[in-house]
Every structure is written in structure tokens, then in C-alpha cells.
């Protein structure tokens, strides 16, 4: 069972992933365990989000991210604002329906990178895609430590 300090491995479609808890530990208020695949978007107070804003964000960040899978759109988390501090236009709401987004949340104290994350028991994890070594070479994975060094 995932906790705040144990990596999690999972598969989406034909891709394999590993998710490592964010450091420092980042938890979400009242997060639903039903949607472990989330996409975070940091926004500004009093910002207006319309369909073109969301589409540009997806094109610029998500579609270029090798980790991204549309499953991560199940839940969108707007970080840095309360619901009352952000205007989401009707066209944006329709686009989220088209993306099959099931839940939109607002986390005013959330300060994580934009993009896909994994959430287990309210703890956010950074997500890394695992690639198959077709020639079966020795591979050593690295990822940033809390101090920014490679582990």
C-alpha cells in the first residue's frame, strides 16, 4: 500500500511507470482515492481559464511530456487558488468533459510542477515512465534528490 515514502509502480495501457513521493511531502486536502491519476496546473488568483487556455496548456506541457497519458486527466487540480479565486469559463468546462475529466479540485497551498502526478492516500508522487531496454543493456536510473543531486 502506498505511503508518503514508498515508490509505486503501475501500468497505463501498454506503458509502465514508477511514481516517487514528492519531497517535501505534499498532501492534498480531502483527496478522493478513486482518482489516483491527476494533472496539476498552477494558476494565478483571479485568472480566467477558458478552453483555449486549457488547450494551449495541454499542447505546450502535456502533449510534449513523455509521461503523459490521457488517464491523468481524470482529475485536474488547480494549485495556488481557491475555487472562488478562479473563473473557469463554460467553454473550458465543456473541454474538460470532452477530455473525460471527472473531478476538478482547487488546492490553494499546492506548489508542485505542472503536469501528471500520481496520488495515493492523499500523497502526491512525481511520475516517471519506464522504457524497455530492447538490447537488455545494464541501465541505472537516476532521479533528483531533495537537495537536487542525482541519486
mmCIF file of C-alpha atoms in Angstrom:
data_model
loop_
_atom_site.group_PDB
_atom_site.id
_atom_site.type_symbol
_atom_site.label_atom_id
_atom_site.label_comp_id
_atom_site.label_asym_id
_atom_site.label_seq_id
_atom_site.Cartn_x
_atom_site.Cartn_y
_atom_site.Cartn_z
ATOM 1 C CA UNK A 1 0.000 0.000 0.000
ATOM 2 C CA UNK A 2 1.458 3.435 -0.983
ATOM 3 C CA UNK A 3 2.636 5.779 1.727
ATOM 4 C CA UNK A 4 4.493 9.069 1.895
ATOM 5 C CA UNK A 5 7.897 7.433 1.445
ATOM 6 C CA UNK A 6 7.486 4.375 -0.797
ATOM 7 C CA UNK A 7 7.606 4.460 -4.620
ATOM 8 C CA UNK A 8 4.698 2.932 -6.525
ATOM 9 C CA UNK A 9 4.823 1.050 -9.845
ATOM 10 C CA UNK A 10 1.824 0.914 -12.182
ATOM 11 C CA UNK A 11 0.779 0.365 -15.784
ATOM 12 C CA UNK A 12 -1.435 2.529 -18.012
ATOM 13 C CA UNK A 13 -2.375 0.993 -21.338
ATOM 14 C CA UNK A 14 0.878 -0.573 -22.575
ATOM 15 C CA UNK A 15 3.202 1.775 -20.657
ATOM 16 C CA UNK A 16 4.875 1.159 -17.304
ATOM 17 C CA UNK A 17 5.537 3.857 -14.718
ATOM 18 C CA UNK A 18 7.106 4.405 -11.344
ATOM 19 C CA UNK A 19 5.918 7.150 -9.024
ATOM 20 C CA UNK A 20 8.060 8.534 -6.228
ATOM 21 C CA UNK A 21 6.596 10.573 -3.363
ATOM 22 C CA UNK A 22 7.318 14.264 -3.706
ATOM 23 C CA UNK A 23 9.923 15.751 -1.393
ATOM 24 C CA UNK A 24 8.974 17.654 0.665
ATOM 25 C CA UNK A 25 5.893 15.552 1.290
ATOM 26 C CA UNK A 26 2.912 17.062 -0.464
ATOM 27 C CA UNK A 27 -0.577 16.086 0.629
ATOM 28 C CA UNK A 28 -3.955 17.064 -0.713
ATOM 29 C CA UNK A 29 -6.984 18.024 1.310
ATOM 30 C CA UNK A 30 -9.913 15.608 1.032
ATOM 31 C CA UNK A 31 -8.451 13.837 -1.985
ATOM 32 C CA UNK A 32 -10.523 11.039 -3.458
ATOM 33 C CA UNK A 33 -8.733 7.709 -3.700
ATOM 34 C CA UNK A 34 -10.944 6.912 -6.694
ATOM 35 C CA UNK A 35 -8.755 9.004 -8.998
ATOM 36 C CA UNK A 36 -5.064 8.294 -8.431
ATOM 37 C CA UNK A 37 -4.063 9.826 -11.769
ATOM 38 C CA UNK A 38 -4.118 13.610 -11.550
ATOM 39 C CA UNK A 39 -2.830 16.557 -13.515
ATOM 40 C CA UNK A 40 -1.735 19.646 -11.616
ATOM 41 C CA UNK A 41 -1.846 23.137 -13.049
ATOM 42 C CA UNK A 42 -0.532 26.118 -11.116
ATOM 43 C CA UNK A 43 -2.673 29.198 -11.767
ATOM 44 C CA UNK A 44 -2.870 32.781 -10.541
ATOM 45 C CA UNK A 45 -5.584 34.274 -8.353
ATOM 46 C CA UNK A 46 -8.392 35.920 -10.329
ATOM 47 C CA UNK A 47 -7.229 34.231 -13.544
ATOM 48 C CA UNK A 48 -9.817 33.294 -16.163
ATOM 49 C CA UNK A 49 -9.466 29.812 -17.613
ATOM 50 C CA UNK A 50 -11.122 29.269 -20.981
ATOM 51 C CA UNK A 51 -10.920 26.416 -23.491
ATOM 52 C CA UNK A 52 -8.047 27.990 -25.420
ATOM 53 C CA UNK A 53 -6.053 28.411 -22.191
ATOM 54 C CA UNK A 54 -6.516 24.724 -21.366
ATOM 55 C CA UNK A 55 -5.776 23.589 -24.916
ATOM 56 C CA UNK A 56 -2.603 25.710 -25.088
ATOM 57 C CA UNK A 57 -1.501 24.350 -21.719
ATOM 58 C CA UNK A 58 -2.101 20.769 -22.868
ATOM 59 C CA UNK A 59 -0.267 21.331 -26.162
ATOM 60 C CA UNK A 60 2.691 23.089 -24.532
ATOM 61 C CA UNK A 61 3.163 20.923 -21.453
ATOM 62 C CA UNK A 62 1.259 17.658 -21.516
ATOM 63 C CA UNK A 63 1.494 16.525 -25.125
ATOM 64 C CA UNK A 64 5.273 17.075 -25.005
ATOM 65 C CA UNK A 65 5.667 15.157 -21.728
ATOM 66 C CA UNK A 66 6.654 11.520 -22.286
ATOM 67 C CA UNK A 67 4.907 10.565 -19.037
ATOM 68 C CA UNK A 68 1.548 11.989 -20.060
ATOM 69 C CA UNK A 69 -1.374 9.692 -20.773
ATOM 70 C CA UNK A 70 -4.946 10.968 -21.093
ATOM 71 C CA UNK A 71 -5.801 8.908 -17.984
ATOM 72 C CA UNK A 72 -4.058 11.633 -15.960
ATOM 73 C CA UNK A 73 -6.885 13.980 -16.990
ATOM 74 C CA UNK A 74 -9.356 12.093 -14.754
ATOM 75 C CA UNK A 75 -8.707 14.753 -12.162
ATOM 76 C CA UNK A 76 -7.427 18.292 -12.688
ATOM 77 C CA UNK A 77 -6.048 20.160 -9.686
ATOM 78 C CA UNK A 78 -5.688 23.922 -9.926
ATOM 79 C CA UNK A 79 -2.935 24.840 -7.490
ATOM 80 C CA UNK A 80 -2.467 28.210 -5.829
ATOM 81 C CA UNK A 81 -6.127 29.220 -5.692
ATOM 82 C CA UNK A 82 -9.437 28.555 -4.010
ATOM 83 C CA UNK A 83 -12.453 27.886 -6.236
ATOM 84 C CA UNK A 84 -13.698 31.418 -5.546
ATOM 85 C CA UNK A 85 -10.387 32.882 -6.813
ATOM 86 C CA UNK A 86 -10.514 31.360 -10.308
ATOM 87 C CA UNK A 87 -13.044 31.761 -13.096
ATOM 88 C CA UNK A 88 -13.445 28.662 -15.268
ATOM 89 C CA UNK A 89 -15.440 29.524 -18.381
ATOM 90 C CA UNK A 90 -18.235 27.373 -19.770
ATOM 91 C CA UNK A 91 -16.144 26.510 -22.836
ATOM 92 C CA UNK A 92 -13.377 25.262 -20.516
ATOM 93 C CA UNK A 93 -15.894 23.146 -18.609
ATOM 94 C CA UNK A 94 -17.061 21.620 -21.902
ATOM 95 C CA UNK A 95 -13.482 20.888 -22.934
ATOM 96 C CA UNK A 96 -12.855 19.164 -19.591
ATOM 97 C CA UNK A 97 -15.912 16.990 -20.268
ATOM 98 C CA UNK A 98 -14.503 16.154 -23.709
ATOM 99 C CA UNK A 99 -11.245 15.162 -22.001
ATOM 100 C CA UNK A 100 -13.309 12.921 -19.678
ATOM 101 C CA UNK A 101 -12.182 14.849 -16.610
ATOM 102 C CA UNK A 102 -14.240 13.556 -13.701
ATOM 103 C CA UNK A 103 -13.135 15.926 -10.934
ATOM 104 C CA UNK A 104 -11.748 19.465 -10.765
ATOM 105 C CA UNK A 105 -10.193 20.483 -7.443
ATOM 106 C CA UNK A 106 -8.670 23.642 -6.072
ATOM 107 C CA UNK A 107 -5.674 23.491 -3.727
ATOM 108 C CA UNK A 108 -4.649 26.999 -2.595
ATOM 109 C CA UNK A 109 -1.456 25.823 -0.876
ATOM 110 C CA UNK A 110 -0.305 23.431 -3.594
ATOM 111 C CA UNK A 111 3.047 24.321 -5.131
ATOM 112 C CA UNK A 112 4.135 21.455 -7.398
ATOM 113 C CA UNK A 113 5.235 21.303 -11.009
ATOM 114 C CA UNK A 114 2.619 21.413 -13.747
ATOM 115 C CA UNK A 115 1.785 18.066 -15.250
ATOM 116 C CA UNK A 116 0.865 14.495 -14.395
ATOM 117 C CA UNK A 117 1.143 13.172 -10.845
ATOM 118 C CA UNK A 118 0.079 10.049 -9.006
ATOM 119 C CA UNK A 119 -1.901 10.375 -5.785
ATOM 120 C CA UNK A 120 -2.169 7.670 -3.147
ATOM 121 C CA UNK A 121 -3.802 8.203 0.230
ATOM 122 C CA UNK A 122 -3.625 11.956 -0.366
ATOM 123 C CA UNK A 123 0.141 11.956 -1.061
ATOM 124 C CA UNK A 124 1.330 13.314 -4.396
ATOM 125 C CA UNK A 125 4.036 11.444 -6.307
ATOM 126 C CA UNK A 126 6.176 12.533 -9.252
ATOM 127 C CA UNK A 127 5.772 10.138 -12.177
ATOM 128 C CA UNK A 128 8.494 8.591 -14.323
ATOM 129 C CA UNK A 129 7.934 6.472 -17.418
ATOM 130 C CA UNK A 130 9.882 3.220 -17.674
ATOM 131 C CA UNK A 131 11.311 2.305 -21.059
ATOM 132 C CA UNK A 132 12.171 -1.198 -22.133
ATOM 133 C CA UNK A 133 15.834 -1.842 -22.947
ATOM 134 C CA UNK A 134 15.393 -3.773 -26.189
ATOM 135 C CA UNK A 135 19.022 -4.936 -26.222
ATOM 136 C CA UNK A 136 18.852 -5.751 -22.493
ATOM 137 C CA UNK A 137 21.656 -3.352 -21.525
ATOM 138 C CA UNK A 138 22.540 -2.566 -17.944
ATOM 139 C CA UNK A 139 20.547 0.522 -17.055
ATOM 140 C CA UNK A 140 20.860 2.634 -13.960
ATOM 141 C CA UNK A 141 18.077 5.086 -13.285
ATOM 142 C CA UNK A 142 18.692 8.442 -11.690
ATOM 143 C CA UNK A 143 16.288 10.945 -10.295
ATOM 144 C CA UNK A 144 16.717 14.170 -8.342
ATOM 145 C CA UNK A 145 17.125 14.054 -4.584
ATOM 146 C CA UNK A 146 15.604 16.632 -2.254
ATOM 147 C CA UNK A 147 18.873 18.587 -2.494
ATOM 148 C CA UNK A 148 18.797 18.479 -6.295
ATOM 149 C CA UNK A 149 21.576 15.892 -6.546
ATOM 150 C CA UNK A 150 21.149 12.724 -8.565
ATOM 151 C CA UNK A 151 20.536 9.528 -6.623
#
